[in-house]
Short mmCIF file of C-alpha atoms and ligand atoms in Angstrom, two decimals:
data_model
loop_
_atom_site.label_atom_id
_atom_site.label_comp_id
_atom_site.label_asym_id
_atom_site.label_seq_id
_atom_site.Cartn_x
_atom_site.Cartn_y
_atom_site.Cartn_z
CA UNK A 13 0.00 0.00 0.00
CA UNK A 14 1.31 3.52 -0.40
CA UNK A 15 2.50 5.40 1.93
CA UNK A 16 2.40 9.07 2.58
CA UNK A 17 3.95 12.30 3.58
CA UNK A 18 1.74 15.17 4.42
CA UNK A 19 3.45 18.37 4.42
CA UNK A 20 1.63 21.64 5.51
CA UNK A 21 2.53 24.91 4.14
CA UNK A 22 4.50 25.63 1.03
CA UNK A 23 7.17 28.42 2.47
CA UNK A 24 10.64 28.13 2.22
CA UNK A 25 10.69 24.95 5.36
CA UNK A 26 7.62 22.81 3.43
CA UNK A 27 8.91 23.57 -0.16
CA UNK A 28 12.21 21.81 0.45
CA UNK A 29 10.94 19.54 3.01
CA UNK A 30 8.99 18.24 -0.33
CA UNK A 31 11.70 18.14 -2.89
CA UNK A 32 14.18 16.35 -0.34
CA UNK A 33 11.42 14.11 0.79
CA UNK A 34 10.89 13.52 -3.05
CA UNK A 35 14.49 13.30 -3.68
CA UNK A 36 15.04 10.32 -0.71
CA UNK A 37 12.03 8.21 -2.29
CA UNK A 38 13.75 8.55 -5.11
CA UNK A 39 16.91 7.53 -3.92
CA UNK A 40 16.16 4.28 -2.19
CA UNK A 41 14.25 3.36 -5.46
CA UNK A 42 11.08 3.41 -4.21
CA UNK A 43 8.71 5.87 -6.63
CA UNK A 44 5.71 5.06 -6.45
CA UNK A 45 5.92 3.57 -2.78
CA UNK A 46 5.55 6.73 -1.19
CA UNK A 47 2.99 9.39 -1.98
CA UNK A 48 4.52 13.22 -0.83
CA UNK A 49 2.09 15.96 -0.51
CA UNK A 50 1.84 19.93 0.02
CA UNK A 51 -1.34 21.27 1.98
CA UNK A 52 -1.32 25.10 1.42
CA UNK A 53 -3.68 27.88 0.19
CA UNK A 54 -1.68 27.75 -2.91
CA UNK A 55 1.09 26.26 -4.34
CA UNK A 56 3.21 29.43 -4.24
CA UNK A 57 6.01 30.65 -2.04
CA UNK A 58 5.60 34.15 -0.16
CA UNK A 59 8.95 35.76 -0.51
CA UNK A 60 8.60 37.06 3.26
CA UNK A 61 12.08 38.59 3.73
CA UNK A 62 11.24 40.83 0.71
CA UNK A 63 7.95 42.23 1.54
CA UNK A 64 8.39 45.32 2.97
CA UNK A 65 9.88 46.23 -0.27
CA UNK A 66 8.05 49.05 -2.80
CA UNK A 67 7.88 46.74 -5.30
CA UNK A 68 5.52 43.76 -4.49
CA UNK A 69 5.78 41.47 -8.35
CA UNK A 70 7.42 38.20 -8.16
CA UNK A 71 7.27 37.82 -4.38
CA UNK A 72 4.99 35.26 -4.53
CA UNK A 73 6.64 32.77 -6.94
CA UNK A 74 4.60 29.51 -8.52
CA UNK A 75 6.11 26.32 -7.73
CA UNK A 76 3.43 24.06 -9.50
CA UNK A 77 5.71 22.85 -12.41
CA UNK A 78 8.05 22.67 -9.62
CA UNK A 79 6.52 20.58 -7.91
CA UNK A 80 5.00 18.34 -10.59
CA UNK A 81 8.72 17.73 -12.28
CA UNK A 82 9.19 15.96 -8.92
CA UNK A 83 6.33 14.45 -8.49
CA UNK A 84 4.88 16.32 -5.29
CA UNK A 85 1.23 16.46 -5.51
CA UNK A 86 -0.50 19.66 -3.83
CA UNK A 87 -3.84 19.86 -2.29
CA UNK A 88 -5.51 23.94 -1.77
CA UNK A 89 -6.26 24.32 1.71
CA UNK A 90 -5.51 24.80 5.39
CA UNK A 91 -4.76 22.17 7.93
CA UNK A 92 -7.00 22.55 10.56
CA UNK A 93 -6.50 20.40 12.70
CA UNK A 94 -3.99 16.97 13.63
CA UNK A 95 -5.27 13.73 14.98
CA UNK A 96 -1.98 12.19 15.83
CA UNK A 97 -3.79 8.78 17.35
CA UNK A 98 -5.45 8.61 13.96
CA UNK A 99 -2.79 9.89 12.08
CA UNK A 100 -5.38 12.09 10.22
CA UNK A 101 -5.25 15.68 8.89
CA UNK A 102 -8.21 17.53 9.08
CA UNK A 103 -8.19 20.12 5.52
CA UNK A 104 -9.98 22.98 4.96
CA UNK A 105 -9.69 22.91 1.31
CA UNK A 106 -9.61 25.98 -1.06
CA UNK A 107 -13.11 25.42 -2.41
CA UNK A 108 -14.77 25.36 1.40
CA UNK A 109 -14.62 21.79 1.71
CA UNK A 110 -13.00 19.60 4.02
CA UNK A 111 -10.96 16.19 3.91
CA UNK A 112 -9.87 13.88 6.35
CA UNK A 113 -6.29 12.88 5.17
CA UNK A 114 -4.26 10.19 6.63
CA UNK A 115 -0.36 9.98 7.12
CA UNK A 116 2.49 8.24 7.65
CA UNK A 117 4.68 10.91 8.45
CA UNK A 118 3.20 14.81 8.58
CA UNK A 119 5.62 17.44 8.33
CA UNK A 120 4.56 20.76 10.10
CA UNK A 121 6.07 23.55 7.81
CA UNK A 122 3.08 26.28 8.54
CA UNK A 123 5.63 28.84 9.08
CA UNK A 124 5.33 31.98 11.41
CA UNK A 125 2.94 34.86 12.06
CA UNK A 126 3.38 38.38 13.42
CA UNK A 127 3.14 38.85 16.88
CA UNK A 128 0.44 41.90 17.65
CA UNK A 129 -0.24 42.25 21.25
CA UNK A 130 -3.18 43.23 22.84
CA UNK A 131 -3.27 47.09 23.27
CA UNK A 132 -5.66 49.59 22.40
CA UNK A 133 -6.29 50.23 18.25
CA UNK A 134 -3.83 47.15 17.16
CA UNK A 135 -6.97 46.85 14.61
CA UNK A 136 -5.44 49.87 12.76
CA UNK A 137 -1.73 48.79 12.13
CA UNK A 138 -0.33 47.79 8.75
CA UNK A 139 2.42 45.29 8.37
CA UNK A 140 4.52 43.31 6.17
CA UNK A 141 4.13 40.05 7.64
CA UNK A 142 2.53 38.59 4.65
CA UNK A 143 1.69 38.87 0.71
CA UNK A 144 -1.77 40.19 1.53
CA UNK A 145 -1.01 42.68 4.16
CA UNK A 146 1.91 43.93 2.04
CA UNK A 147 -0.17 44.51 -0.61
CA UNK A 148 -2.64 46.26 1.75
CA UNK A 149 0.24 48.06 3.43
CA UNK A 150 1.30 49.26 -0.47
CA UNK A 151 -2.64 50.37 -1.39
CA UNK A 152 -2.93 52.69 1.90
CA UNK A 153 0.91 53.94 0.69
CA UNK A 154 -0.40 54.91 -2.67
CA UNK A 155 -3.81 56.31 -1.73
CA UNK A 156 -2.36 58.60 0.94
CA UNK A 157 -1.89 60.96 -2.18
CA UNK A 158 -5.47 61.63 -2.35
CA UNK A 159 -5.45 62.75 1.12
CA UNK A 160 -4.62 66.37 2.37
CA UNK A 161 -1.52 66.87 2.97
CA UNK A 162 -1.18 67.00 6.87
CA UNK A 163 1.43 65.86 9.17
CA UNK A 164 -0.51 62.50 9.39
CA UNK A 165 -0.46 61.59 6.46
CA UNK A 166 3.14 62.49 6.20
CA UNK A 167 4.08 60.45 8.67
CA UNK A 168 5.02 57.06 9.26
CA UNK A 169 5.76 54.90 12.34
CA UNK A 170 7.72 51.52 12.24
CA UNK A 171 6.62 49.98 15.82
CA UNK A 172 9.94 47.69 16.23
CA UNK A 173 13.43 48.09 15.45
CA UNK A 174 14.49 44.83 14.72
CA UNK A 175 15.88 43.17 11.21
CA UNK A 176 11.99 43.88 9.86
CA UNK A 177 11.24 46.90 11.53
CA UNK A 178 15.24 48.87 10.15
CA UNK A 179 14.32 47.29 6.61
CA UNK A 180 10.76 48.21 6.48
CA UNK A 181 12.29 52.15 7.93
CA UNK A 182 15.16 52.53 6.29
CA UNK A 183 12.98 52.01 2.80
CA UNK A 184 10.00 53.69 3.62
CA UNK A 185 11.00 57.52 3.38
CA UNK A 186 11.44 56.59 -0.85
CA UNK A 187 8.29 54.92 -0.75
CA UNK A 188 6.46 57.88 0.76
CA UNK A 189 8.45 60.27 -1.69
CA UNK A 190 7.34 57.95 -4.47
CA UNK A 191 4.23 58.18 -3.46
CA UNK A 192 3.42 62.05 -1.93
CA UNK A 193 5.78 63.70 -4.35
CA UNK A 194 9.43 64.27 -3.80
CA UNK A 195 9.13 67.71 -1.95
CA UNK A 196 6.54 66.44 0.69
CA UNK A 197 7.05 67.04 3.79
CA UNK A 198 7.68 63.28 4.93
CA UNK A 199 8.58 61.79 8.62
CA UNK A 200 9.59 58.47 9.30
CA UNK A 201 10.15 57.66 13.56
CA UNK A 202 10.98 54.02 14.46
CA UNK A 203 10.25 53.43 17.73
CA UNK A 204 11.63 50.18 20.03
CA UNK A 205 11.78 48.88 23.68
CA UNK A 206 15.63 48.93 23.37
CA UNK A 207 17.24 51.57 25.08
CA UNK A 208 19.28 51.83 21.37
CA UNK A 209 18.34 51.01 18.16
CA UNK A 210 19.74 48.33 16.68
CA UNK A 211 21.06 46.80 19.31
CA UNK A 212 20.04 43.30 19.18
CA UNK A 213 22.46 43.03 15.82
CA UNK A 214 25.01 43.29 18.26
CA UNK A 215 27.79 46.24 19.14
CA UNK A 216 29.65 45.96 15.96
CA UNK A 217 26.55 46.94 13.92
CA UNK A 218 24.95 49.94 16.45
CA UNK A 219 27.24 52.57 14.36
CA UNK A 220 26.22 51.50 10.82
CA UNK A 221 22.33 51.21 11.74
CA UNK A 222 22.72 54.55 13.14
CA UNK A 223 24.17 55.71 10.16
CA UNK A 224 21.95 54.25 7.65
CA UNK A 225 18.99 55.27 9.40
CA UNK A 226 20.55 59.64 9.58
CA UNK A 227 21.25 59.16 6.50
CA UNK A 228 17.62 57.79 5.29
CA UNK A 229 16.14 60.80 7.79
CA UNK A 230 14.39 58.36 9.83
CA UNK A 231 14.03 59.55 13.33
CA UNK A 232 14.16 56.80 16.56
CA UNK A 233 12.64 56.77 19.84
CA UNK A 234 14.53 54.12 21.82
CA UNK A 235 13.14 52.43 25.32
CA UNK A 236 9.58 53.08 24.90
CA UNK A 237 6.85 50.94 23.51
CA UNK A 238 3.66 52.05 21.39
CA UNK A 239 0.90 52.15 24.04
CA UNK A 240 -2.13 53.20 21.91
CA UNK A 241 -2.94 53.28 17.96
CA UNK A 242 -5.91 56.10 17.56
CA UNK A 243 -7.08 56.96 14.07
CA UNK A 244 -4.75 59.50 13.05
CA UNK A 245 -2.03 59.11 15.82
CA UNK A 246 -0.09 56.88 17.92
CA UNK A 247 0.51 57.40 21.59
CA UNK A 248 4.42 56.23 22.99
CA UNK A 249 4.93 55.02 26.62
CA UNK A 250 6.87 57.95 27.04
CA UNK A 251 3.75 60.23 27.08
CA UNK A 252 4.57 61.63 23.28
CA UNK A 253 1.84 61.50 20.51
CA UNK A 254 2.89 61.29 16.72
CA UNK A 255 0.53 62.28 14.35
CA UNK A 256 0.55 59.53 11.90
CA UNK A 257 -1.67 57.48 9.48
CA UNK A 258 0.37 55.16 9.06
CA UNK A 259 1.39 52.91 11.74
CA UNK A 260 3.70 49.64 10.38
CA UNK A 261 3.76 46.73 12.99
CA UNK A 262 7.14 44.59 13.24
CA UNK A 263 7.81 44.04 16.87
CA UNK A 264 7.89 39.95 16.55
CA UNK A 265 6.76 36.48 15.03
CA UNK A 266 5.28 33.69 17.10
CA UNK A 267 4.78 30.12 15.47
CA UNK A 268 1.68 29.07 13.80
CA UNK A 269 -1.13 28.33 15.64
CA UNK A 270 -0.83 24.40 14.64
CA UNK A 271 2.23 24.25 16.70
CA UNK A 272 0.28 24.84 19.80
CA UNK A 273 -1.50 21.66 19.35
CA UNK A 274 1.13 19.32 18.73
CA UNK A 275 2.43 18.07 22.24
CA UNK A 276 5.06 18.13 23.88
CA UNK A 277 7.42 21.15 25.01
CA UNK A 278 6.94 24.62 23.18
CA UNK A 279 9.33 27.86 23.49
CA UNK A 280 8.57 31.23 24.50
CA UNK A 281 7.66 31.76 20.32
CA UNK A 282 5.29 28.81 20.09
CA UNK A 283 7.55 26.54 18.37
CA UNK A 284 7.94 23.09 19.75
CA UNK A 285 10.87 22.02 20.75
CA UNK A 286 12.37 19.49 18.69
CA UNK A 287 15.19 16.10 18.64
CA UNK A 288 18.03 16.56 16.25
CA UNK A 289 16.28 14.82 13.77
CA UNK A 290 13.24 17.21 13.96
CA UNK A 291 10.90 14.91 15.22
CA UNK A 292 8.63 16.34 17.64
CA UNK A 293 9.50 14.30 21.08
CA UNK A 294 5.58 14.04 22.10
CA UNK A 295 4.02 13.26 19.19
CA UNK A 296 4.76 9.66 16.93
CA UNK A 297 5.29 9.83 13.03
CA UNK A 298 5.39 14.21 13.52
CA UNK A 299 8.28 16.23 12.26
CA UNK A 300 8.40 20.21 12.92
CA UNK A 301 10.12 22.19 10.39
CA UNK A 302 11.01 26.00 9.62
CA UNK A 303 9.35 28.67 12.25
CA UNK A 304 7.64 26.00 13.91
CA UNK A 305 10.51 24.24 15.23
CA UNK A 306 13.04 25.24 17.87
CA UNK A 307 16.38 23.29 17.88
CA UNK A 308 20.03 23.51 18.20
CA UNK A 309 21.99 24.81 15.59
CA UNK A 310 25.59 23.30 17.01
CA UNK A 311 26.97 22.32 20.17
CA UNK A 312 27.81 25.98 21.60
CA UNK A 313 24.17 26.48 22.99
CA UNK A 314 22.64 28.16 20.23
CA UNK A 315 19.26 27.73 18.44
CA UNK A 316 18.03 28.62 15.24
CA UNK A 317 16.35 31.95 14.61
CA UNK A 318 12.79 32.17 12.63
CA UNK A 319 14.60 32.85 9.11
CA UNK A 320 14.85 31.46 6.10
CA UNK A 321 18.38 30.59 6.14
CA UNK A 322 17.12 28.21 9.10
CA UNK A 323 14.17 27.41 6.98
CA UNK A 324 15.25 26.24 3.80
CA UNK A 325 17.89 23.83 5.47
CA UNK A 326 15.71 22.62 8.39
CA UNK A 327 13.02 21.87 5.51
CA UNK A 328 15.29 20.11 3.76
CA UNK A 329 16.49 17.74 7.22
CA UNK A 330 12.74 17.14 7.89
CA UNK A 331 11.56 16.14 4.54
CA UNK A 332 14.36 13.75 4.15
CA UNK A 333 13.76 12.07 7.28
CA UNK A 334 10.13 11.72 7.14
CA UNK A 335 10.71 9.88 4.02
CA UNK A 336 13.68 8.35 5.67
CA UNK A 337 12.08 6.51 8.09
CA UNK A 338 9.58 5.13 5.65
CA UNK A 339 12.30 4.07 2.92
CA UNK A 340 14.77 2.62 5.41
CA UNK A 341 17.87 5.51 4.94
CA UNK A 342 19.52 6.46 7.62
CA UNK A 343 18.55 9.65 8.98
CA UNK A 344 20.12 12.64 8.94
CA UNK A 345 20.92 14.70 12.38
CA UNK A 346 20.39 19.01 11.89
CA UNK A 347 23.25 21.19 12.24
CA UNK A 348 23.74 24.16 10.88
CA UNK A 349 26.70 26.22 12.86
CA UNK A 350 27.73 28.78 10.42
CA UNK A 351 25.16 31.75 10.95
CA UNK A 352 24.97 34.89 8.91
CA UNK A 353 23.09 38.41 8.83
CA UNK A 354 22.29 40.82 6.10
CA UNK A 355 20.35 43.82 6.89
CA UNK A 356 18.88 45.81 4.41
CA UNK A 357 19.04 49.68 5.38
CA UNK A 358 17.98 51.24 2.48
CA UNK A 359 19.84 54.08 0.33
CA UNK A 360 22.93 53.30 2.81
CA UNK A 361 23.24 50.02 1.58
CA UNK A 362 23.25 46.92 3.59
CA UNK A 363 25.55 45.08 6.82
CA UNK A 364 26.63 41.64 6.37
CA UNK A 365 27.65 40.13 9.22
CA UNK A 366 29.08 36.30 10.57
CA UNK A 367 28.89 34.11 13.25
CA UNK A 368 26.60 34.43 16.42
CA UNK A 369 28.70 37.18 18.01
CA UNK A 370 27.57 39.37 14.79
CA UNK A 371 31.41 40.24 13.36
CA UNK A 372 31.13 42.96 10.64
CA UNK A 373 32.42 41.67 7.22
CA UNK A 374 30.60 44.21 4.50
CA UNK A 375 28.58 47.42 4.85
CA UNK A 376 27.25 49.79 2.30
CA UNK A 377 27.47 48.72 -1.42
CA UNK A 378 29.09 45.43 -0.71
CA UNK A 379 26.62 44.41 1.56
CA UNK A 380 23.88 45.03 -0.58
CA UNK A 381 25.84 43.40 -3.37
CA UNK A 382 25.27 40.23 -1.29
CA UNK A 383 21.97 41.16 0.19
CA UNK A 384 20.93 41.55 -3.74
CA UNK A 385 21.90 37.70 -4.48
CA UNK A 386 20.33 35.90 -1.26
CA UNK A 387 16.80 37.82 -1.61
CA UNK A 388 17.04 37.84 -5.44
CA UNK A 389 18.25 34.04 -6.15
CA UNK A 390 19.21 32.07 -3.44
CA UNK A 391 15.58 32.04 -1.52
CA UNK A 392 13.81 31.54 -4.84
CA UNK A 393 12.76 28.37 -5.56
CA UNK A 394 14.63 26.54 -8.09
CA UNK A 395 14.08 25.62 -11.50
CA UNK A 396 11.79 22.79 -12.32
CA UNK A 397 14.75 20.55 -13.41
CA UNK A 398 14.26 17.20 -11.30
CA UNK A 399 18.08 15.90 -11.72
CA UNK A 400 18.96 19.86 -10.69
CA UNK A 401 16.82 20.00 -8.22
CA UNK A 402 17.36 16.30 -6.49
CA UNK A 403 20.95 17.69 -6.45
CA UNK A 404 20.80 20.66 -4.27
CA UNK A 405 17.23 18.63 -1.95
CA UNK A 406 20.33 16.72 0.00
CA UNK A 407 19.93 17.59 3.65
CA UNK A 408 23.27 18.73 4.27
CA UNK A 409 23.05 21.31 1.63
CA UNK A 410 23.26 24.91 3.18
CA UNK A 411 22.51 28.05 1.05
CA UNK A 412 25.14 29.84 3.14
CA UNK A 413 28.25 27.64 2.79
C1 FAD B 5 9.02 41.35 6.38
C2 FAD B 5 9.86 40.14 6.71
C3 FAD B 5 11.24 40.20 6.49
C4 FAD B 5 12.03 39.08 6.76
N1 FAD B 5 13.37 39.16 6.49
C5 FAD B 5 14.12 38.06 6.61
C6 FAD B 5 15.49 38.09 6.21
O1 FAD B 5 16.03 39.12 5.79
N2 FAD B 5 16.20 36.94 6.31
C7 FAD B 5 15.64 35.78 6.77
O2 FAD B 5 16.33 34.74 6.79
N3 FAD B 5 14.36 35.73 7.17
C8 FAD B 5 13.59 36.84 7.10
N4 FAD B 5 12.28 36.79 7.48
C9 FAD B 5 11.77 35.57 8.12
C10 FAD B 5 11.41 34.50 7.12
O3 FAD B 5 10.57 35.03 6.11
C11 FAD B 5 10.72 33.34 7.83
O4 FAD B 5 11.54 32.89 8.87
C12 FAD B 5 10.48 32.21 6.82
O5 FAD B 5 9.53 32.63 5.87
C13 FAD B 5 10.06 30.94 7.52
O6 FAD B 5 9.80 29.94 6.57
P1 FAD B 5 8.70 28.84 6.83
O7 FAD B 5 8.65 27.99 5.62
O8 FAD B 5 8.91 28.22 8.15
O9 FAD B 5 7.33 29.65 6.96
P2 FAD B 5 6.57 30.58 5.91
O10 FAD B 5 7.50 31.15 4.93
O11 FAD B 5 5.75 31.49 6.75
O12 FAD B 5 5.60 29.57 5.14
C14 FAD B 5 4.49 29.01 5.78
C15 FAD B 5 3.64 28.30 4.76
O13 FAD B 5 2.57 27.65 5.43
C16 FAD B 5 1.33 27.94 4.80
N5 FAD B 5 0.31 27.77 5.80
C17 FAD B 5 -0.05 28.63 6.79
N6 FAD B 5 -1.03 28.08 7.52
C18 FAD B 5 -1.28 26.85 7.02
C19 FAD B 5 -2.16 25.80 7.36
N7 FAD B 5 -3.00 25.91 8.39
N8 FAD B 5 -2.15 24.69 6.59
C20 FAD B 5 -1.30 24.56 5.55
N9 FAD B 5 -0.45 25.53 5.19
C21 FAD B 5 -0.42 26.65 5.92
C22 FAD B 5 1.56 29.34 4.26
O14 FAD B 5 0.62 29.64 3.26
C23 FAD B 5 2.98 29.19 3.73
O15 FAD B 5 2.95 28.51 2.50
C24 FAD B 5 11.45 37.90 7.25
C25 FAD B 5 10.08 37.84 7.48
C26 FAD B 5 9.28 38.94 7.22
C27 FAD B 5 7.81 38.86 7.47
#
């Protein structure tokens, strides 16, 4: 009887969890034995680390022939809900049905959402989280034109300075110009708990972001927290109000929902806490992959981050092991110890950096040299070339060598 490998979501984690999955069947000979499939809302990927770019076209790739030159099947839908006694998936499809689906292995690969806490007008906050919202956050952008021109709607507010909340700053003064005219009178503030700016990327990289972001004209207000969205305004912990339209949420992802129903331990994001083969402890014939997962990255204490450089590899370990298991290849532990950062920071350029301790290696032009190739190639999916693609699916292939 066939077997099969459920995989929900089709981001960077579930996309190569498939093709590696695919690519192991394949390898022990057994086509045919072994059934893979994607449950998503579509078989696309959401370029997520590009969305709070102005231009929104091609960040939302098709992977159909993709998937079909390696024989992935994909079903439109959400997973709603995993009986792991039954080894079912419940699946909302597409077309407001639902199927019961049954595994062997399932793959959790639903990826992450942004965090919004629970504070007064969080109902009025744009963000870049996803393809929707971006394209939301780019319609309100645009129309602003048609507004008068007040200090409102001049005005932007990025509520968190991390990697998201810098890029989504650093580029939004040229999208306001772009859209209000080049001589409007435009303010962008980023605002963050941190008592500096930045300062999570580590020492080395507190001079550039402070650079990049005088440079861009983007103002900061450091140690205090937004404490109220009002229509037309946002209110600071520090007492200040900031007239503003446009509020831009980035302060945090937590895991998908899903996670919070598979058992077993779960971090302080949601995501469960996984063995070095991404198995989740709790829960028989489960693997946890991409934002959902939490695991060590090598033996010096660290953990991956919600990324896709942690994504595409960690897809790539769980896909081959859940077909692992079922083909009889050995399975492959997860390490990934060599971790790198590039930060997009608009006009200025961009800041490469290596290791955990966050060393400097390029800034400015070089950096966005680099930050140019990962977001432009290396997170896109691949070509629909089987032998191409069965060649890069290995699970000890890293995009960052
Ligand atoms: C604005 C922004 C900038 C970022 N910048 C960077 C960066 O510079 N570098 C970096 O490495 N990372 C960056 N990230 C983080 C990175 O995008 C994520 O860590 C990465 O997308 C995680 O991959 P994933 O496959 O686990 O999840 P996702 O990419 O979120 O994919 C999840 C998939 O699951 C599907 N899905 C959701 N719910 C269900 C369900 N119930 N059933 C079935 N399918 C479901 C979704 O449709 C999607 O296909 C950024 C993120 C954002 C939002």
């Amino acid at each position: 009887m066939t077997q099969k490998i459920l995989i929900a979501g089709s981001g960077f984690a579930g996309l190569w969890a498939a093709l590696s999955a695919a690519r192991a069947v394949s390898l022990a000979g057994r086509e045919g034995d072994v059934e893979v499939t994607i449950v998503s809302p579509t078989p696309n990927v959401a370029i997520r680390p590009r969305l709070y770019e102005a231009e929104l076209a091609d960040m939302n790739p098709d992977i159909s022939a993709l998937l079909a030159a390696v024989g992935v099947r994909h079903i439109a839908g959400l997973v709603d809900a995993v009986d792991g006694a039954a080894r079912t998936a419940t699946v909302r499809t597409s077309d407001g049905g639902w199927q019961t689906i049954g595994y062997d292995r399932f793959v959790l690969a639903a990826g992450s959402r942004l965090f919004r806490p629970d504070l007064p007008g969080i109902d009025l906050v744009f963000d870049s989280d996803q393809h929707d919202s971006a394209q939301a956050l780019d319609r309100h952008l645009k129309a602003l034109a048609d507004e008068p021109a007040t200090p409102a709607r001049n005005t932007v507010v990025v509520a968190g300075g991390g990697l998201t909340g810098l890029e989504t700053a650093t580029e939004m003064p040229g999208r306001l110009r772009a859209a209000l005219g080049p001589d409007a009178a435009i303010r962008v503030v980023i605002v963050d708990t941190a008592a500096t700016i930045g300062a999570a990327m580590g020492a080395e990289a507190v001079p550039h972001i402070r650079e990049a972001l005088d440079e861009a004209g983007v103002e900061s207000r450091a140690g205090v927290r937004v404490a109220a969205v009002e229509p037309g305004a946002v209110r600071l912990s520090s007492g200040e109000r900031i007239e503003t339209d446009t509020v831009v949420w980035s302060a945090g992802m937590r895991a998908h929902p899903l996670a919070a129903k598979i058992p077993g331990e779960h971090d302080p994001l949601g995501r469960v806490v996984g063995d070095v083969f991404l198995r989740a402890p709790e829960a028989p014939g489960v693997f946890v992959t991409g934002d959902t997962v939490q695991v060590a990255t090598d033996d010096q204490g660290n953990v991956n981050v919600m990324s896709c450089q942690h994504a595409m590899s960690l897809g790539r370990v769980a896909g081959h092991n859940a077909a692992a298991e079922l083909v009889g290849l050995p399975l492959h532990p997860y390490s990934q110890p060599k971790y790198v950062t590039c930060l997009d920071l608009g006009p200025w350029g961009a800041l490469y950096t290596e290791g955990w301790d966050r060393k400097v290696r390029f800034t400015r032009d070089e950096g966005k040299a680099i930050k140019r190739e990962i977001n432009g190639v290396w997170i896109y999916p691949p070509a629909p070339d089987r032998d191409a693609v069965f060649g890069i699916a290995n699970p000890d292939y890293v995009i960052v060598p």
